mmCIF file of C-alpha atoms in Angstrom:
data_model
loop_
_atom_site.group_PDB
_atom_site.id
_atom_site.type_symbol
_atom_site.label_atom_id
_atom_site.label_comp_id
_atom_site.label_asym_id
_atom_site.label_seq_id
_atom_site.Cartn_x
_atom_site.Cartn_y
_atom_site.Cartn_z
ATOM 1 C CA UNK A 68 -62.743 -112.151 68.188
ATOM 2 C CA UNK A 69 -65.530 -114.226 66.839
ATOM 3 C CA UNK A 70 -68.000 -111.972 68.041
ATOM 4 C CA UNK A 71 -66.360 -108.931 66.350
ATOM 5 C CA UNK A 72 -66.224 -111.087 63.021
ATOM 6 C CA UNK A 73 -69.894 -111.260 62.932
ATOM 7 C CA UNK A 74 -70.040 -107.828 63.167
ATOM 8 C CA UNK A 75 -72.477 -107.888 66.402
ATOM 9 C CA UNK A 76 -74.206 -104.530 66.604
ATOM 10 C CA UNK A 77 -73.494 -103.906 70.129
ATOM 11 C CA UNK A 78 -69.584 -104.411 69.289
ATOM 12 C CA UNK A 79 -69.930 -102.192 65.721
ATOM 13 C CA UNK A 80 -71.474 -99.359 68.101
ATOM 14 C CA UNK A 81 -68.731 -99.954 70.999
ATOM 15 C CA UNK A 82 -66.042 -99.930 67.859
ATOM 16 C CA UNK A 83 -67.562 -96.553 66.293
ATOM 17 C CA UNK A 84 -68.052 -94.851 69.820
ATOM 18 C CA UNK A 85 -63.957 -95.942 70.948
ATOM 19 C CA UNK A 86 -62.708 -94.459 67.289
ATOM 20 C CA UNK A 87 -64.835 -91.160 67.485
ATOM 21 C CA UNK A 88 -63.384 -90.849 70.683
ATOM 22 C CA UNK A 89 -59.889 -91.783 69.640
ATOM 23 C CA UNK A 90 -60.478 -88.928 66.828
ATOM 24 C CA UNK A 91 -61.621 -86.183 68.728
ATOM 25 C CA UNK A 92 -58.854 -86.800 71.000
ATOM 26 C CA UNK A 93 -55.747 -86.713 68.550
ATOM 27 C CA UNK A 94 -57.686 -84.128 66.036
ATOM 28 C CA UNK A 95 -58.220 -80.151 66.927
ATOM 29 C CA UNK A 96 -61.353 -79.123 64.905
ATOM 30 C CA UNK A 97 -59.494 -76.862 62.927
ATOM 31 C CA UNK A 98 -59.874 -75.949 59.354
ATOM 32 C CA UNK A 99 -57.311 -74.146 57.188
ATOM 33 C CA UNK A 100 -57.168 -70.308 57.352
ATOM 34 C CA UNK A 101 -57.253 -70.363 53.319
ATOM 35 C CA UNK A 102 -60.565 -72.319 53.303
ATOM 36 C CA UNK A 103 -63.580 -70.820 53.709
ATOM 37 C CA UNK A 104 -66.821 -72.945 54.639
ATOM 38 C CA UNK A 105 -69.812 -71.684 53.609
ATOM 39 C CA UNK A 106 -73.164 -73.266 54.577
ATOM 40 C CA UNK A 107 -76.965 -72.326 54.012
ATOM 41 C CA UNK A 108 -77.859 -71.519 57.489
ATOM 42 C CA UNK A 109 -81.238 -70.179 59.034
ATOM 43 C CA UNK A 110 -79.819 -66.965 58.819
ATOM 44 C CA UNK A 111 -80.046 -67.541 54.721
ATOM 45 C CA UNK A 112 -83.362 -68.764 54.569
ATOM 46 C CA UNK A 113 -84.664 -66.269 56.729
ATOM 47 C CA UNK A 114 -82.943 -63.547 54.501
ATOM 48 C CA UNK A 115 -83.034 -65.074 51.221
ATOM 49 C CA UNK A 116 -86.458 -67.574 51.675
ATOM 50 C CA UNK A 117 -86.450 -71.506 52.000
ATOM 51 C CA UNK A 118 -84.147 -73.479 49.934
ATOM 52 C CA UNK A 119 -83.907 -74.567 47.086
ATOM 53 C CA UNK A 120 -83.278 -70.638 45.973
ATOM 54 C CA UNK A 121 -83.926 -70.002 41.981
ATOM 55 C CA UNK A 122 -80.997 -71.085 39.802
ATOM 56 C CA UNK A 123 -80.216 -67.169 38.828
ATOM 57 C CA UNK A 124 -79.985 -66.222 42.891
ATOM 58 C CA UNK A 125 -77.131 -69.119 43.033
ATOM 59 C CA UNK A 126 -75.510 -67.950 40.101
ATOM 60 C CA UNK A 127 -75.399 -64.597 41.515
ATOM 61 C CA UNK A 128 -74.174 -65.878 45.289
ATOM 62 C CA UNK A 129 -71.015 -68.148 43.270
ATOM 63 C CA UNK A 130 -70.221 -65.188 40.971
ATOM 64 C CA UNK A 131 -69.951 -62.648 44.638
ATOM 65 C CA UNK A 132 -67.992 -65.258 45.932
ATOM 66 C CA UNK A 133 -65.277 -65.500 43.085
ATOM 67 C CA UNK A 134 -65.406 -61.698 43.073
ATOM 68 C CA UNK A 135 -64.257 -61.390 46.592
ATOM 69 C CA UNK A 136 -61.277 -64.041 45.505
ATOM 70 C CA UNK A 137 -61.967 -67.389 45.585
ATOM 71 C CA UNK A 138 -59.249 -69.252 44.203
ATOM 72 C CA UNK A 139 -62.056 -72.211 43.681
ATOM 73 C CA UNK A 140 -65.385 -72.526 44.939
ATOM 74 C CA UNK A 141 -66.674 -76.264 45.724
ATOM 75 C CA UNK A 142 -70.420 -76.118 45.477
ATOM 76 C CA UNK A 143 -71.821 -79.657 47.120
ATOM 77 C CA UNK A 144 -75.518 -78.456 45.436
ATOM 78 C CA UNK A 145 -77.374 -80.837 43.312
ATOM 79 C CA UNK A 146 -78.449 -79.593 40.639
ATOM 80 C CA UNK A 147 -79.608 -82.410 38.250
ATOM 81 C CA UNK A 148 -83.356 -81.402 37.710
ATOM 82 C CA UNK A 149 -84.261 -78.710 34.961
ATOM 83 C CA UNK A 150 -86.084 -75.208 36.592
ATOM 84 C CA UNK A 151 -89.338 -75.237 35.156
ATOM 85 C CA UNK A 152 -87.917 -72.106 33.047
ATOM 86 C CA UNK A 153 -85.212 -72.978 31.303
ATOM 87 C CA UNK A 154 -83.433 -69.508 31.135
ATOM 88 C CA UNK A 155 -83.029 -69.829 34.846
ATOM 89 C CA UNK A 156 -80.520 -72.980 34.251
ATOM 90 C CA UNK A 157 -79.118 -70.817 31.088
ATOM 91 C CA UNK A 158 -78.587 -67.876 33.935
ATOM 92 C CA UNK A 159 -76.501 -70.088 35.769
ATOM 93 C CA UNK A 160 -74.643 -71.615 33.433
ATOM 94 C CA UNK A 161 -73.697 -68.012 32.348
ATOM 95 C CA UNK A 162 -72.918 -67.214 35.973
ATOM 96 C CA UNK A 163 -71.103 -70.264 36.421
ATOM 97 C CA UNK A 164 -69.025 -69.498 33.336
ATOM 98 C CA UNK A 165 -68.436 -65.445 34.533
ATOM 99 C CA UNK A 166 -66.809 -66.484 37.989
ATOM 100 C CA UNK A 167 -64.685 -69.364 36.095
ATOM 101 C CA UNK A 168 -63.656 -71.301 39.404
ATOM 102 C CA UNK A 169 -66.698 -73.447 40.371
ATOM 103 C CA UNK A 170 -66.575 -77.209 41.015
ATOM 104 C CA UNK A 171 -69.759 -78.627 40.785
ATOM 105 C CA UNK A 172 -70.810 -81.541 42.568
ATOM 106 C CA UNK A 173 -72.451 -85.027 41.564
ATOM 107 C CA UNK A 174 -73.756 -87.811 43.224
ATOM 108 C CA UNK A 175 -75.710 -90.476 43.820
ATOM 109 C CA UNK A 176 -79.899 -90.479 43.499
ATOM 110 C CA UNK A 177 -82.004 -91.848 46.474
ATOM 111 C CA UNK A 178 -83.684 -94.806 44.849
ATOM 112 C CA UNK A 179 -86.563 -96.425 46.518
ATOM 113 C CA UNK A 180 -86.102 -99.933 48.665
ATOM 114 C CA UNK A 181 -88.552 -101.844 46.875
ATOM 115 C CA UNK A 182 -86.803 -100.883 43.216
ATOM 116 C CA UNK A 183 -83.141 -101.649 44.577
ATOM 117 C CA UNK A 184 -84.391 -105.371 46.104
ATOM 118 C CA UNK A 185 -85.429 -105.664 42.184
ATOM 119 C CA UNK A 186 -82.290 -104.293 40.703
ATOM 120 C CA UNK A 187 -80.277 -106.165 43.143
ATOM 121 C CA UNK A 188 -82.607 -109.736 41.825
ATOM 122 C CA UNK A 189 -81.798 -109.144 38.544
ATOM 123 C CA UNK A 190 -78.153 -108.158 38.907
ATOM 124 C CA UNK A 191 -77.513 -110.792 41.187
ATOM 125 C CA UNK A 192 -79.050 -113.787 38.340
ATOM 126 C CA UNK A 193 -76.787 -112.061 36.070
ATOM 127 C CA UNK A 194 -73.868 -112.021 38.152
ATOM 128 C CA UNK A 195 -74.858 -115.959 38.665
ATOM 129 C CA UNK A 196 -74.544 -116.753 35.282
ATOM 130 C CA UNK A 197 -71.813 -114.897 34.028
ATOM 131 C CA UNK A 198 -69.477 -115.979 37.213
ATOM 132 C CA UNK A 199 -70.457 -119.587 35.970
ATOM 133 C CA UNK A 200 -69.175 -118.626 32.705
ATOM 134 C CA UNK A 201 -65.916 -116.861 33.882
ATOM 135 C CA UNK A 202 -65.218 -117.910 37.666
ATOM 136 C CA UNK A 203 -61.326 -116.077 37.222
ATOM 137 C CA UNK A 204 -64.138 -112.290 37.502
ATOM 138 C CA UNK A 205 -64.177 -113.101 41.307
ATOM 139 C CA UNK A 206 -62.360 -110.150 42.597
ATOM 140 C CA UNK A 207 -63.420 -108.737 45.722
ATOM 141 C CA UNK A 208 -63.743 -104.661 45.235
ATOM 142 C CA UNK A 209 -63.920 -102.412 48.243
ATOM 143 C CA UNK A 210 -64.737 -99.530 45.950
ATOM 144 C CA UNK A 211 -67.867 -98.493 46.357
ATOM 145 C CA UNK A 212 -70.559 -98.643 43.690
ATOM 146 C CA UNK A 213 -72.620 -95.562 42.728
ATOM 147 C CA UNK A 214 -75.987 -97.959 41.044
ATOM 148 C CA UNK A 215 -77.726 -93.883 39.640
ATOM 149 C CA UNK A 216 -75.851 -90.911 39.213
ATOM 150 C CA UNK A 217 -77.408 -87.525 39.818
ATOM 151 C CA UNK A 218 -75.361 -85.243 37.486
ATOM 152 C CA UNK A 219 -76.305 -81.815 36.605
ATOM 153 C CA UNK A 220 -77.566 -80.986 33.810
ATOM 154 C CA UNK A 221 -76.181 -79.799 30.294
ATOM 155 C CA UNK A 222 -76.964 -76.061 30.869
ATOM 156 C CA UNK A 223 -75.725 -75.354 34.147
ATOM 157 C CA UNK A 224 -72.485 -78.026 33.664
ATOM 158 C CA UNK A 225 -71.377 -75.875 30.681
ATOM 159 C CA UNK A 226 -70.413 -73.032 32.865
ATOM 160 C CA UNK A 227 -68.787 -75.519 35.700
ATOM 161 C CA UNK A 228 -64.988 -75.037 36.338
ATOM 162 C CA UNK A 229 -65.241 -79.176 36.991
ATOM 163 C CA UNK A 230 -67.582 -81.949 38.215
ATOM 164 C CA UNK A 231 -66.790 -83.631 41.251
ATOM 165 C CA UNK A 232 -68.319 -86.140 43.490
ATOM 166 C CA UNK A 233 -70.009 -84.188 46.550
ATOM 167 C CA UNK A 234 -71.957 -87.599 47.829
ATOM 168 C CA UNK A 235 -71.670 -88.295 51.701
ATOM 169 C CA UNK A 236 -71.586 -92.228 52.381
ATOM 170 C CA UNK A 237 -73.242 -92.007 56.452
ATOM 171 C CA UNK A 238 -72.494 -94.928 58.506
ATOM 172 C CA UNK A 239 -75.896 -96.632 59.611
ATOM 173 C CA UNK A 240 -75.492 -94.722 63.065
ATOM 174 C CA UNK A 241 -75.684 -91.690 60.342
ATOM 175 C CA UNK A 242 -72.292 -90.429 61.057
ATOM 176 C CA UNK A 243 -69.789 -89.546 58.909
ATOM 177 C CA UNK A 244 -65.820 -91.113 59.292
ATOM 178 C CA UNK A 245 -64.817 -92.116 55.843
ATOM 179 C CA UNK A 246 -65.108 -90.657 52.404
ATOM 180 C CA UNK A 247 -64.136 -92.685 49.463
ATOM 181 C CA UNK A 248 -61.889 -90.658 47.265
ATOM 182 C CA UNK A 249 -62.753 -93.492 44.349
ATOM 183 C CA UNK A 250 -66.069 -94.384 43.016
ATOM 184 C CA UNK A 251 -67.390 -96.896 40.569
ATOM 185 C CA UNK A 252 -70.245 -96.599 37.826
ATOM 186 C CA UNK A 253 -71.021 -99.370 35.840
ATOM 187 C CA UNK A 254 -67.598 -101.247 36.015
ATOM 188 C CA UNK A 255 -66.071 -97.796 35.274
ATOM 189 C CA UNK A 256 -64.167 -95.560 37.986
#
């Protein structure tokens, strides 16, 4: 029991590999016949060249989706970056707008190690300072913190149905077993 407090590597590993198990035992891989994964495979890219594909190609795959009657199309792609022609973000904004039923997603940017160890400096002399001054702020959250958000941009959101979070939280073994359904951004959620 101590051991497992510490959170000893070899017992995190021995807990992940007995709950995987556990969970491909009681669940049947199944998804439901009314949704339809869709996935950029090397089928795609050999058809339609490497990825990322130009904004108006997109538009015109999530419009022929809707067409053949989606009732909602989730699209996990980032797109926070402008094209380096801006009628190609335009173009999919339009698109976006025609098919009426995309969900974009949003998410988290990859910030580098050395610039988070001197976020997490400052932040942490801050949160020094102003627990001193209000000790009753120590609540413990378990909701996790987004620090950058990578949301798309102006054009292209126009046309969006909705904005949703699409960011996968790995486990250091880089598998994936929980998904938070609640996020926090600056103190906001």
């Amino acid at each position: 029991i101590a051991a497992w407090s510490l959170r000893l590597p070899p017992l995190t590993n021995l807990e992940r590999f007995l709950y995987d198990t556990r969970l491909h035992g009681a669940l049947a891989p199944t998804v439901h016949e009314a949704i339809v994964p869709l996935s950029i495979d090397d089928q795609a890219v050999y058809e339609l060249g490497r990825y990322p594909w130009p904004r108006p190609l997109m538009g015109t795959i999530l419009e022929r989706i809707a067409e053949e009657g989606a009732a909602v199309v989730g699209a996990d792609i980032f797109i926070h970056g402008r094209s380096l022609d801006a009628r190609e973000d335009q173009e999919l904004g339009r698109a976006l707008s025609r098919a009426d039923n995309v969900v974009l997603g949003y998410g988290s940017l990859f910030v580098p190690a050395r610039l988070q160890q001197a976020q997490r400096l400052a932040e942490a002399r801050f949160e020094k300072r102003f627990l001193q001054a209000f000790p009753e702020a120590l609540e413990v959250s378990t909701v996790p913190e987004i620090q950058h958000l990578a949301i798309p941009i102006e054009d292209v959101v126009a046309g969006a149905k909705m904005l949703g979070i699409a960011d996968k939280v790995a486990d250091t073994d880089g598998a994936l077993r929980r998904v938070p359904l609640v996020r926090r951004h600056r103190g906001h959620y």
